[in-house]
Structure formats: C-alpha cells, structure tokens
C-alpha cells in the first residue's frame, strides 16, 4: 500500500515537504557563519570558543545521524520525521533566546540532535517514494542541489538578518517553517511499516566520542599547537574509531553493518561527500575570517559576497545532475572535486589589502560550480543502488558523511589558519599574520580536494558498469 501510494504524483509533494525541512536545516547551519562576530560580541565568546557555535551543532549531527536513520526504520519514518522537526523548532527558539554562551551551545547541541534525526528520516522517505533509476536520480539531484544552494544562501540570509534585526533571527526564522512542515506531514507523507530491530546505543556513543575527541584535539592545536594533550586527544579519537568497528562487528543489530561497505560506489560516493564537506566548510570559515576580520566587511556585505557562490553552485547542480545520467558518477565527481582544488589554490593568493574582485571573485565562482557538481554526484552515487530495507541506513550514512566532512572542515581550517597566525604574529602585524594563516589553510584545503578527485576516479564506477548495473536491477 505504501509503495502504490507514493507512485502517484503525490511523490513530488513528498519531495517538496522533506526538501523544505532539509533546506531549512542546511540554511541554518551556514547562516550562523555570517552572525559569528555579532554572537561573539554579545555573548562574550573568545575567538577560539566561538567556533563551538558551529562545531557543537556539527558534532551532534555527526554522532547521531546513523542512530537517526535506524530510529526512522524502527519507529516509522513519518512519525520520527515529525518529532525531529518539532525538536529542531524548539531548539531553534532556545538558540534565539539564549542569554549566555553556555545556553547557546547547549541549544545548538539539541538543534543538531533534531537535525540528526530529521535529515535521514526525510531522505529515507524520499528514497522509498521514488523507484531506483532515472526518477530517483532526479529526486536525489534536487535534494542534493538544495543542500548546496541552501549552504550558500544561508550565508546571505545570515548577513541580512544579523545586520537588519539581529543574530537571534537567524534561529527564529526556522520556527514558522517547521510549523508549516508539521502541518503538511500528516496530509502528504506516507507512513512506513515499523520493524523490531534493536538500536545500537553503544555504537552511537562510541562514534560520538570519536568525533568529539577529534574536534577537541583540533581546537587544542588551534590554541597551543601540537603538544601532549593534543596528541592524547588524537590518539583517543583513533582508539574510539577502532573500537567503533569492533563494537559494530560484535553487535547483534549494528548501527553500521560492515556489509554496506561492500559496494564500491557507495564507499566512493560517501568519501567524495566527506572530502567535499571538508573543503566547503573549511573554505567558509577561512573566508569568513578574511572578509570580516581582514577586509572589515559587515555581515551583510559578507553575505552578499558569498551569494556569488550560490549562483554558480545552482548551475553546478543542474549541469552535474544532467551529466551524471549521461557520463556517470566518476566524471562529474572527479571534475567537481578538481574545481574545488583549483579554486582553493586561486583563493590562497589573498592579500591583507585585497578586495572582492581581485581576491575573491574568481575563486568563489569556480568553487561554487565545483561544490554543486561534487555534492550531487557523490550523493547520487552513495544512494542510487541501495535496497529498500537499507534506505534509512544508507540515508543516515550519507548524511553522516556530509556532517563529518563539514564539522571536521571547519575545525581543521580554523586550526590551520589561527594556529599559523598565532605563531606568525610574534614577528608580523596581526592582520598580515592572519592573512598568511588563511593562505596556509586554503593550501591545505586544496590538497584535500585534490585527494577527493583522485578517490572519485579510483572508486566510482565508470558509465558502462553503471548502466549495466541499472539494467540488471530493473530486470
């Protein structure tokens, strides 16, 4: 009954509802960047501490997304999706009302937890509404495209809201959208059957611990360089990651069954998403530093500058989605990642006395196109051939890859930029030292994106194999 219902034209309304929630979550995750200086000023964050406004949200998502996908499979996708949207709305309201830095961080963790369940539940609803093949590719292309567009548009919206009505409205605007989604869900979304599979809480705890330890290690490096505590935190993260694999292999109902990684395309797609996420949020954090602390842009000027990426990311998604069907995952993902690397190299020439046209424009245009193409190709590759009973798992894994990439990217880039600048400031002016730190961070991101291009070529299937696989599936 469920499958018959969503084969009608209503499946496009299903897509509209889940994309509305996803777009809001992505919009929120990036609109905060433009508001960071105002938040730091009003709530008393130090330059190192303010990054937790970003990473507290990302760590909650990265650690809980896989559990969110399993919750959707076990308890029913529509019900879980609606509860998660309600939690996200309440947490957004709490973020806007936060009067201290501690309250804001706590609310961001709760907001991330809501998004961690909302996103895979919505994506698994979408995957089961569309049959495998061209229509699912199209739907996933729209989903992925809105993600890239929302990430760029959030920067503009955050700048407008921060300058005009205050940073709290970056969070308040989520509430009416959430309420609209909650009204539409019972009308448009089909319910899915529940299952009695156990939830792997130990696996979720270990996965979250690994991510938090890694982030703490990166922030320790930001403030103090590579010292003994940073090494201990990094070692702890590695041990937790290995422990996660051990726990999953022994669990009767693993959070991530190792069999899911037997598909080379799924692995390649998720790696592309992780590395693209590192590149994108890494770039966002260092361009935020450059525009607002070196060039002195206001939040609105920064948002308008980053709107350049919005336009080219939309074009990258549209062209990339079309080319995936014709040329395959490998070509589009590889070329998209290569564009990200080239853009970071161009942006690494930033100067302390620079400006929008001569220092930012070209790199942002190229970066937006590469971002759109890489994300849409990686996402389609990670989800295209997944069986229905693994929909929640694959959706959670793909979104976890994105959350891990973006969270690690923001932490890695800020650690590289601020750590380098701190050491250089002993002999150079602060603005010059910060600019050199940003240049160093962009060079690191260029290398990361180049690695992503190589992995896309090595792991993703060529078009001939892809077409054969689709014919076998449909027969």
Tab-separated table of C-alpha atoms in Angstrom:
chain	number	residue	atom	x	y	z
A	1	UNK	CA	0.000	0.000	0.000
A	2	UNK	CA	2.780	2.394	0.848
A	3	UNK	CA	4.644	1.762	-2.401
A	4	UNK	CA	1.442	2.151	-4.515
A	5	UNK	CA	0.536	5.407	-2.833
A	6	UNK	CA	3.821	7.119	-3.499
A	7	UNK	CA	3.974	6.104	-7.150
A	8	UNK	CA	1.358	8.746	-7.923
A	9	UNK	CA	2.009	12.443	-8.498
A	10	UNK	CA	1.960	12.840	-4.706
A	11	UNK	CA	5.555	11.655	-4.564
A	12	UNK	CA	6.618	15.082	-5.830
A	13	UNK	CA	4.725	16.637	-2.924
A	14	UNK	CA	6.589	14.222	-0.656
A	15	UNK	CA	9.810	15.547	-2.156
A	16	UNK	CA	8.677	19.130	-1.569
A	17	UNK	CA	7.936	18.562	2.125
A	18	UNK	CA	11.144	16.706	3.002
A	19	UNK	CA	13.229	19.155	0.954
A	20	UNK	CA	11.646	22.059	2.826
A	21	UNK	CA	12.869	20.622	6.123
A	22	UNK	CA	16.294	19.718	4.749
A	23	UNK	CA	16.757	23.132	3.148
A	24	UNK	CA	15.932	24.793	6.455
A	25	UNK	CA	18.494	22.663	8.298
A	26	UNK	CA	21.259	23.393	5.795
A	27	UNK	CA	20.317	27.075	5.670
A	28	UNK	CA	20.623	27.278	9.441
A	29	UNK	CA	23.989	25.516	9.503
A	30	UNK	CA	25.636	28.161	7.288
A	31	UNK	CA	23.662	31.318	8.112
A	32	UNK	CA	25.363	31.204	11.520
A	33	UNK	CA	28.754	31.906	9.890
A	34	UNK	CA	27.775	35.470	8.994
A	35	UNK	CA	26.476	36.017	12.529
A	36	UNK	CA	29.565	34.711	14.389
A	37	UNK	CA	31.206	38.102	15.083
A	38	UNK	CA	27.935	39.514	16.461
A	39	UNK	CA	27.313	36.394	18.570
A	40	UNK	CA	30.870	36.526	19.948
A	41	UNK	CA	30.463	40.201	20.848
A	42	UNK	CA	27.052	39.841	22.538
A	43	UNK	CA	27.675	36.603	24.442
A	44	UNK	CA	31.359	37.042	25.291
A	45	UNK	CA	32.912	34.252	23.233
A	46	UNK	CA	36.685	34.303	22.688
A	47	UNK	CA	37.943	33.799	19.084
A	48	UNK	CA	38.738	30.146	19.831
A	49	UNK	CA	35.496	29.462	21.722
A	50	UNK	CA	33.130	30.925	19.131
A	51	UNK	CA	33.891	28.036	16.772
A	52	UNK	CA	31.866	25.817	19.101
A	53	UNK	CA	28.712	27.545	17.864
A	54	UNK	CA	29.433	25.703	14.609
A	55	UNK	CA	31.024	22.524	15.853
A	56	UNK	CA	28.605	21.775	18.721
A	57	UNK	CA	25.869	21.546	16.093
A	58	UNK	CA	28.054	19.523	13.731
A	59	UNK	CA	29.267	17.130	16.424
A	60	UNK	CA	25.690	16.351	17.495
A	61	UNK	CA	24.703	15.662	13.899
A	62	UNK	CA	27.791	13.625	13.084
A	63	UNK	CA	27.456	11.461	16.161
A	64	UNK	CA	23.698	10.834	15.973
A	65	UNK	CA	22.808	10.705	12.274
A	66	UNK	CA	23.274	6.950	11.945
A	67	UNK	CA	21.123	6.368	15.018
A	68	UNK	CA	18.558	8.747	13.498
A	69	UNK	CA	18.342	6.635	10.350
A	70	UNK	CA	17.798	3.487	12.425
A	71	UNK	CA	15.133	5.205	14.539
A	72	UNK	CA	13.250	6.073	11.358
A	73	UNK	CA	13.364	2.458	10.180
A	74	UNK	CA	12.257	1.091	13.544
A	75	UNK	CA	9.575	3.530	14.693
A	76	UNK	CA	8.120	4.681	11.369
A	77	UNK	CA	9.638	7.323	9.128
A	78	UNK	CA	6.815	9.882	9.173
A	79	UNK	CA	6.366	9.853	12.943
A	80	UNK	CA	10.111	10.103	13.601
A	81	UNK	CA	10.447	12.855	10.999
A	82	UNK	CA	7.700	14.913	12.659
A	83	UNK	CA	9.152	14.520	16.169
A	84	UNK	CA	12.576	15.564	14.898
A	85	UNK	CA	11.151	18.648	13.170
A	86	UNK	CA	9.421	19.627	16.434
A	87	UNK	CA	12.687	19.227	18.395
A	88	UNK	CA	14.543	21.300	15.804
A	89	UNK	CA	11.921	24.064	16.099
A	90	UNK	CA	12.083	24.138	19.909
A	91	UNK	CA	15.880	24.189	19.878
A	92	UNK	CA	15.925	26.992	17.296
A	93	UNK	CA	13.719	29.075	19.561
A	94	UNK	CA	16.035	28.328	22.502
A	95	UNK	CA	19.070	29.413	20.435
A	96	UNK	CA	17.497	32.771	19.674
A	97	UNK	CA	16.569	33.321	23.322
A	98	UNK	CA	19.972	32.244	24.719
A	99	UNK	CA	21.426	34.889	27.010
A	100	UNK	CA	24.794	33.223	27.681
A	101	UNK	CA	27.366	31.359	25.638
A	102	UNK	CA	26.714	28.148	27.601
A	103	UNK	CA	22.977	28.242	26.888
A	104	UNK	CA	23.584	28.842	23.196
A	105	UNK	CA	25.998	25.894	22.941
A	106	UNK	CA	23.519	23.616	24.754
A	107	UNK	CA	20.693	24.711	22.451
A	108	UNK	CA	22.899	24.143	19.395
A	109	UNK	CA	23.586	20.576	20.576
A	110	UNK	CA	19.818	19.978	20.877
A	111	UNK	CA	19.265	21.577	17.489
A	112	UNK	CA	21.902	19.284	15.987
A	113	UNK	CA	20.222	16.264	17.581
A	114	UNK	CA	16.919	17.237	15.936
A	115	UNK	CA	18.619	17.661	12.565
A	116	UNK	CA	20.445	14.335	13.033
A	117	UNK	CA	17.119	12.504	13.101
A	118	UNK	CA	15.156	14.766	10.747
A	119	UNK	CA	17.551	14.525	7.823
A	120	UNK	CA	17.938	10.737	7.397
A	121	UNK	CA	14.243	10.185	8.146
A	122	UNK	CA	13.300	12.650	5.396
A	123	UNK	CA	15.826	11.203	2.968
A	124	UNK	CA	14.665	7.631	3.535
A	125	UNK	CA	11.057	8.774	2.918
A	126	UNK	CA	12.227	10.286	-0.368
A	127	UNK	CA	14.129	7.153	-1.414
A	128	UNK	CA	11.140	4.905	-0.828
A	129	UNK	CA	8.836	7.283	-2.694
A	130	UNK	CA	10.903	7.083	-5.895
A	131	UNK	CA	11.891	3.864	-7.705
A	132	UNK	CA	15.549	3.275	-8.459
A	133	UNK	CA	16.784	4.706	-11.738
A	134	UNK	CA	16.281	7.993	-13.555
A	135	UNK	CA	13.465	9.349	-11.338
A	136	UNK	CA	15.332	8.636	-8.123
A	137	UNK	CA	18.442	10.247	-9.621
A	138	UNK	CA	16.372	13.316	-10.426
A	139	UNK	CA	14.863	13.473	-6.933
A	140	UNK	CA	18.244	12.976	-5.277
A	141	UNK	CA	19.690	15.627	-7.574
A	142	UNK	CA	17.054	18.094	-6.373
A	143	UNK	CA	17.716	17.106	-2.745
A	144	UNK	CA	21.469	17.453	-3.128
A	145	UNK	CA	21.130	20.641	-5.136
A	146	UNK	CA	19.022	22.277	-2.462
A	147	UNK	CA	21.668	21.295	0.059
A	148	UNK	CA	24.402	23.099	-1.846
A	149	UNK	CA	22.146	26.046	-2.631
A	150	UNK	CA	20.939	26.262	0.962
A	151	UNK	CA	24.509	26.284	2.231
A	152	UNK	CA	25.348	29.280	0.059
A	153	UNK	CA	22.010	31.066	0.500
A	154	UNK	CA	22.331	30.711	4.272
A	155	UNK	CA	25.376	32.953	4.212
A	156	UNK	CA	23.388	35.703	2.506
A	157	UNK	CA	20.360	35.277	4.764
A	158	UNK	CA	22.543	35.264	7.863
A	159	UNK	CA	24.163	38.530	6.815
A	160	UNK	CA	20.829	40.215	6.085
A	161	UNK	CA	19.194	39.099	9.332
A	162	UNK	CA	22.209	39.892	11.511
A	163	UNK	CA	22.585	43.438	10.155
A	164	UNK	CA	18.884	44.274	9.992
A	165	UNK	CA	17.198	42.612	13.001
A	166	UNK	CA	19.938	40.838	14.993
A	167	UNK	CA	21.594	37.419	15.048
A	168	UNK	CA	18.791	35.795	17.071
A	169	UNK	CA	16.582	35.911	13.972
A	170	UNK	CA	18.961	33.538	12.219
A	171	UNK	CA	17.377	30.947	14.533
A	172	UNK	CA	13.851	32.369	14.912
A	173	UNK	CA	13.156	32.064	11.175
A	174	UNK	CA	13.295	28.268	11.475
A	175	UNK	CA	10.218	28.129	13.693
A	176	UNK	CA	7.431	29.087	11.216
A	177	UNK	CA	8.951	26.817	8.539
A	178	UNK	CA	8.976	23.915	10.995
A	179	UNK	CA	5.345	24.555	11.897
A	180	UNK	CA	4.377	24.547	8.215
A	181	UNK	CA	6.184	21.220	7.691
A	182	UNK	CA	4.412	19.717	10.719
A	183	UNK	CA	1.031	20.707	9.310
A	184	UNK	CA	1.785	19.200	5.891
A	185	UNK	CA	3.330	15.923	7.096
A	186	UNK	CA	0.117	14.038	8.047
A	187	UNK	CA	-1.512	15.167	4.802
A	188	UNK	CA	1.224	14.388	2.288
A	189	UNK	CA	3.754	11.941	3.730
A	190	UNK	CA	3.087	8.185	3.670
A	191	UNK	CA	3.818	6.169	6.798
A	192	UNK	CA	6.212	3.241	6.624
A	193	UNK	CA	5.929	-0.098	8.409
A	194	UNK	CA	7.869	-0.420	11.645
A	195	UNK	CA	10.389	-3.122	12.466
A	196	UNK	CA	11.576	-4.572	15.754
A	197	UNK	CA	15.302	-4.227	15.152
A	198	UNK	CA	17.308	-3.299	18.244
A	199	UNK	CA	19.034	0.060	18.437
A	200	UNK	CA	22.809	0.063	18.734
A	201	UNK	CA	23.284	2.615	21.509
A	202	UNK	CA	26.875	1.529	22.337
A	203	UNK	CA	27.875	2.088	18.715
A	204	UNK	CA	26.300	5.550	18.712
A	205	UNK	CA	28.078	6.515	21.951
A	206	UNK	CA	31.476	5.360	20.670
A	207	UNK	CA	31.000	7.113	17.300
A	208	UNK	CA	30.060	10.386	19.003
A	209	UNK	CA	33.033	10.066	21.370
A	210	UNK	CA	35.445	9.612	18.458
A	211	UNK	CA	34.166	12.745	16.731
A	212	UNK	CA	34.212	14.892	19.901
A	213	UNK	CA	37.753	13.782	20.777
A	214	UNK	CA	38.909	14.611	17.250
A	215	UNK	CA	37.366	18.091	17.423
A	216	UNK	CA	38.845	18.748	20.865
A	217	UNK	CA	42.244	17.743	19.509
A	218	UNK	CA	41.932	20.134	16.577
A	219	UNK	CA	40.929	23.003	18.844
A	220	UNK	CA	43.812	22.232	21.183
A	221	UNK	CA	46.136	22.538	18.197
A	222	UNK	CA	44.479	25.864	17.329
A	223	UNK	CA	45.325	27.330	20.737
A	224	UNK	CA	48.570	25.596	21.712
A	225	UNK	CA	49.997	23.844	18.669
A	226	UNK	CA	50.807	20.130	18.567
A	227	UNK	CA	51.521	19.313	22.215
A	228	UNK	CA	51.000	16.336	24.527
A	229	UNK	CA	47.280	16.983	25.268
A	230	UNK	CA	46.581	17.346	21.534
A	231	UNK	CA	48.381	14.051	20.883
A	232	UNK	CA	46.411	12.348	23.661
A	233	UNK	CA	43.114	13.601	22.241
A	234	UNK	CA	44.065	12.492	18.734
A	235	UNK	CA	45.087	9.063	19.995
A	236	UNK	CA	41.822	8.795	21.913
A	237	UNK	CA	39.874	9.620	18.744
A	238	UNK	CA	41.750	6.916	16.812
A	239	UNK	CA	41.150	4.337	19.562
A	240	UNK	CA	37.445	5.228	19.678
A	241	UNK	CA	37.208	4.845	15.886
A	242	UNK	CA	38.790	1.377	16.052
A	243	UNK	CA	36.542	0.484	18.989
A	244	UNK	CA	33.525	1.526	16.921
A	245	UNK	CA	34.446	-1.030	14.243
A	246	UNK	CA	34.875	-3.728	16.913
A	247	UNK	CA	31.530	-2.867	18.533
A	248	UNK	CA	29.755	-2.940	15.177
A	249	UNK	CA	31.210	-6.324	14.235
A	250	UNK	CA	30.019	-7.853	17.517
A	251	UNK	CA	26.652	-6.115	17.789
A	252	UNK	CA	23.509	-8.195	17.034
A	253	UNK	CA	21.978	-5.095	15.425
A	254	UNK	CA	24.897	-2.890	14.354
A	255	UNK	CA	24.447	0.779	13.676
A	256	UNK	CA	26.536	0.309	10.534
A	257	UNK	CA	26.631	-3.293	9.254
A	258	UNK	CA	30.012	-3.753	7.603
A	259	UNK	CA	28.298	-5.419	4.609
A	260	UNK	CA	27.074	-1.992	3.477
A	261	UNK	CA	30.663	-1.128	2.528
A	262	UNK	CA	30.879	-3.996	0.044
A	263	UNK	CA	29.603	-1.635	-2.659
A	264	UNK	CA	32.499	0.332	-4.138
A	265	UNK	CA	30.155	3.010	-5.473
A	266	UNK	CA	28.586	3.607	-2.058
A	267	UNK	CA	32.034	3.887	-0.464
A	268	UNK	CA	33.288	6.206	-3.191
A	269	UNK	CA	30.199	8.406	-3.028
A	270	UNK	CA	30.479	8.808	0.739
A	271	UNK	CA	34.195	9.603	0.570
A	272	UNK	CA	33.507	12.278	-2.054
A	273	UNK	CA	30.857	13.775	0.239
A	274	UNK	CA	33.188	13.745	3.266
A	275	UNK	CA	36.030	15.447	1.397
A	276	UNK	CA	33.738	17.933	-0.351
A	277	UNK	CA	32.281	18.777	3.070
A	278	UNK	CA	35.773	19.356	4.486
A	279	UNK	CA	36.571	21.661	1.570
A	280	UNK	CA	33.306	23.602	1.696
A	281	UNK	CA	33.033	24.366	5.410
A	282	UNK	CA	36.783	24.801	5.624
A	283	UNK	CA	36.551	27.458	2.950
A	284	UNK	CA	33.544	29.099	4.615
A	285	UNK	CA	35.316	29.525	7.937
A	286	UNK	CA	38.514	30.993	6.471
A	287	UNK	CA	36.688	33.299	4.039
A	288	UNK	CA	34.569	34.458	6.990
A	289	UNK	CA	37.789	35.343	8.837
A	290	UNK	CA	39.258	37.085	5.801
A	291	UNK	CA	36.177	39.086	4.827
A	292	UNK	CA	35.135	40.224	8.297
A	293	UNK	CA	38.439	40.450	10.202
A	294	UNK	CA	40.914	41.402	7.456
A	295	UNK	CA	38.798	43.348	4.943
A	296	UNK	CA	36.328	44.634	7.555
A	297	UNK	CA	33.153	43.553	5.741
A	298	UNK	CA	29.870	43.827	7.621
A	299	UNK	CA	27.692	40.718	7.988
A	300	UNK	CA	25.530	41.908	5.088
A	301	UNK	CA	28.499	42.642	2.841
A	302	UNK	CA	29.878	39.206	3.634
A	303	UNK	CA	26.548	37.558	2.811
A	304	UNK	CA	26.287	39.397	-0.497
A	305	UNK	CA	29.845	38.385	-1.364
A	306	UNK	CA	29.117	34.730	-0.717
A	307	UNK	CA	25.953	34.936	-2.841
A	308	UNK	CA	28.357	34.644	-5.782
A	309	UNK	CA	28.814	31.012	-4.793
A	310	UNK	CA	25.057	30.480	-4.604
A	311	UNK	CA	24.560	31.263	-8.277
A	312	UNK	CA	27.387	29.068	-9.531
A	313	UNK	CA	26.516	26.225	-7.141
A	314	UNK	CA	22.999	26.109	-8.605
A	315	UNK	CA	24.499	25.902	-12.081
A	316	UNK	CA	26.893	23.206	-10.880
A	317	UNK	CA	23.995	21.156	-9.517
A	318	UNK	CA	21.877	21.481	-12.651
A	319	UNK	CA	24.715	20.612	-15.015
A	320	UNK	CA	26.080	17.930	-12.688
A	321	UNK	CA	22.722	16.200	-12.293
A	322	UNK	CA	22.318	16.085	-16.083
A	323	UNK	CA	25.850	14.809	-16.659
A	324	UNK	CA	25.592	12.053	-14.026
A	325	UNK	CA	22.897	10.365	-16.105
A	326	UNK	CA	24.912	10.743	-19.313
A	327	UNK	CA	28.519	10.402	-18.173
A	328	UNK	CA	28.370	8.643	-14.803
A	329	UNK	CA	29.365	9.415	-11.225
A	330	UNK	CA	33.117	9.218	-11.773
A	331	UNK	CA	33.458	12.025	-14.310
A	332	UNK	CA	31.197	14.520	-12.550
A	333	UNK	CA	32.544	13.876	-9.037
A	334	UNK	CA	36.177	13.916	-10.166
A	335	UNK	CA	35.820	17.139	-12.123
A	336	UNK	CA	33.807	18.772	-9.336
A	337	UNK	CA	36.488	17.972	-6.759
A	338	UNK	CA	39.192	19.191	-9.143
A	339	UNK	CA	37.376	22.531	-9.434
A	340	UNK	CA	37.308	22.811	-5.627
A	341	UNK	CA	41.070	22.281	-5.525
A	342	UNK	CA	41.729	24.852	-8.263
A	343	UNK	CA	39.502	27.394	-6.500
A	344	UNK	CA	41.357	26.970	-3.192
A	345	UNK	CA	44.681	27.483	-4.986
A	346	UNK	CA	43.379	30.712	-6.535
A	347	UNK	CA	41.994	31.958	-3.220
A	348	UNK	CA	45.275	31.191	-1.447
A	349	UNK	CA	46.665	34.370	-3.085
A	350	UNK	CA	44.574	36.577	-0.741
A	351	UNK	CA	46.309	39.787	0.415
A	352	UNK	CA	45.893	41.896	3.560
A	353	UNK	CA	44.999	44.934	1.401
A	354	UNK	CA	42.877	42.908	-1.037
A	355	UNK	CA	39.327	43.350	-2.250
A	356	UNK	CA	36.316	41.491	-3.566
A	357	UNK	CA	37.026	41.500	-7.305
A	358	UNK	CA	40.769	40.975	-7.317
A	359	UNK	CA	40.989	38.447	-4.468
A	360	UNK	CA	37.661	36.633	-4.008
A	361	UNK	CA	35.500	36.750	-7.126
A	362	UNK	CA	37.227	34.242	-9.416
A	363	UNK	CA	37.871	31.665	-6.742
A	364	UNK	CA	34.311	31.791	-5.365
A	365	UNK	CA	32.784	31.399	-8.839
A	366	UNK	CA	34.857	28.271	-9.528
A	367	UNK	CA	34.335	26.914	-6.023
A	368	UNK	CA	30.545	27.193	-6.257
A	369	UNK	CA	30.437	25.263	-9.541
A	370	UNK	CA	32.670	22.520	-8.168
A	371	UNK	CA	30.684	22.305	-4.938
A	372	UNK	CA	27.384	21.789	-6.746
A	373	UNK	CA	28.770	19.147	-9.106
A	374	UNK	CA	30.717	17.219	-6.444
A	375	UNK	CA	27.865	17.046	-3.952
A	376	UNK	CA	25.189	15.990	-6.420
A	377	UNK	CA	27.410	13.275	-7.956
A	378	UNK	CA	28.577	11.996	-4.568
A	379	UNK	CA	25.076	11.885	-3.159
A	380	UNK	CA	23.572	10.047	-6.120
A	381	UNK	CA	26.446	7.547	-6.059
A	382	UNK	CA	26.017	6.940	-2.319
A	383	UNK	CA	22.276	6.254	-2.576
A	384	UNK	CA	21.355	5.230	-6.113
A	385	UNK	CA	21.539	1.416	-5.837
A	386	UNK	CA	20.502	0.928	-2.214
A	387	UNK	CA	17.829	-1.671	-1.435
A	388	UNK	CA	14.615	-0.501	0.236
A	389	UNK	CA	15.328	-2.254	3.535
A	390	UNK	CA	18.622	-0.338	3.810
A	391	UNK	CA	17.140	3.063	2.925
A	392	UNK	CA	17.375	4.503	6.431
A	393	UNK	CA	20.882	3.135	6.923
A	394	UNK	CA	22.179	4.491	3.609
A	395	UNK	CA	20.492	7.859	4.169
A	396	UNK	CA	21.998	8.132	7.644
A	397	UNK	CA	25.421	7.096	6.360
A	398	UNK	CA	25.367	9.641	3.532
A	399	UNK	CA	24.250	12.476	5.774
A	400	UNK	CA	26.782	11.421	8.412
A	401	UNK	CA	29.482	11.693	5.766
A	402	UNK	CA	28.346	15.234	4.999
A	403	UNK	CA	28.175	16.197	8.690
A	404	UNK	CA	31.576	14.681	9.429
A	405	UNK	CA	33.123	16.488	6.478
A	406	UNK	CA	31.667	19.890	7.290
A	407	UNK	CA	32.404	19.658	11.016
A	408	UNK	CA	35.968	18.461	10.525
A	409	UNK	CA	36.480	21.003	7.726
A	410	UNK	CA	35.531	23.951	9.923
A	411	UNK	CA	37.737	22.700	12.762
A	412	UNK	CA	40.684	21.786	10.513
A	413	UNK	CA	40.686	25.072	8.603
A	414	UNK	CA	40.332	27.211	11.726
A	415	UNK	CA	43.109	25.198	13.416
A	416	UNK	CA	45.398	25.684	10.403
A	417	UNK	CA	44.616	29.389	9.980
A	418	UNK	CA	44.566	30.505	13.611
A	419	UNK	CA	47.439	28.238	14.648
A	420	UNK	CA	49.658	29.581	11.851
A	421	UNK	CA	48.585	33.161	12.558
A	422	UNK	CA	49.327	32.798	16.276
A	423	UNK	CA	52.884	31.716	15.565
A	424	UNK	CA	53.417	34.357	12.853
A	425	UNK	CA	52.032	37.201	14.993
A	426	UNK	CA	55.213	37.194	17.080
A	427	UNK	CA	57.100	38.759	14.171
A	428	UNK	CA	54.380	40.266	11.953
A	429	UNK	CA	51.384	42.574	12.237
A	430	UNK	CA	48.171	40.750	13.328
A	431	UNK	CA	46.360	41.351	10.014
A	432	UNK	CA	49.334	40.105	7.995
A	433	UNK	CA	49.738	37.072	10.248
A	434	UNK	CA	46.034	36.204	9.968
A	435	UNK	CA	46.135	36.548	6.179
A	436	UNK	CA	49.122	34.217	5.994
A	437	UNK	CA	47.303	31.755	8.234
A	438	UNK	CA	44.303	31.852	5.892
A	439	UNK	CA	46.589	31.280	2.899
A	440	UNK	CA	48.069	28.250	4.637
A	441	UNK	CA	44.611	26.854	5.448
A	442	UNK	CA	43.487	27.272	1.822
A	443	UNK	CA	46.591	25.431	0.611
A	444	UNK	CA	45.703	22.557	2.960
A	445	UNK	CA	42.124	22.528	1.626
A	446	UNK	CA	43.405	22.482	-1.966
A	447	UNK	CA	45.371	19.322	-1.175
A	448	UNK	CA	42.346	17.725	0.499
A	449	UNK	CA	40.139	18.445	-2.536
A	450	UNK	CA	42.783	17.047	-4.897
A	451	UNK	CA	42.764	13.836	-2.837
A	452	UNK	CA	38.981	13.739	-3.260
A	453	UNK	CA	39.324	13.973	-7.037
A	454	UNK	CA	41.749	11.046	-7.018
A	455	UNK	CA	39.469	8.892	-4.855
A	456	UNK	CA	36.497	9.660	-7.096
A	457	UNK	CA	38.401	8.387	-10.125
A	458	UNK	CA	39.604	5.266	-8.315
A	459	UNK	CA	36.400	4.233	-6.525
A	460	UNK	CA	33.400	5.323	-8.560
A	461	UNK	CA	32.198	3.125	-11.380
A	462	UNK	CA	32.575	4.191	-14.994
A	463	UNK	CA	29.422	4.793	-17.013
A	464	UNK	CA	29.438	1.395	-18.763
A	465	UNK	CA	29.421	-0.521	-15.459
A	466	UNK	CA	26.814	1.831	-14.029
A	467	UNK	CA	24.433	1.314	-16.924
A	468	UNK	CA	24.902	-2.470	-16.745
A	469	UNK	CA	24.124	-2.424	-13.018
A	470	UNK	CA	20.938	-0.456	-13.584
A	471	UNK	CA	19.781	-2.857	-16.325
A	472	UNK	CA	20.406	-5.838	-14.030
A	473	UNK	CA	18.462	-4.175	-11.200
A	474	UNK	CA	15.476	-3.301	-13.334
A	475	UNK	CA	15.357	-6.732	-14.959
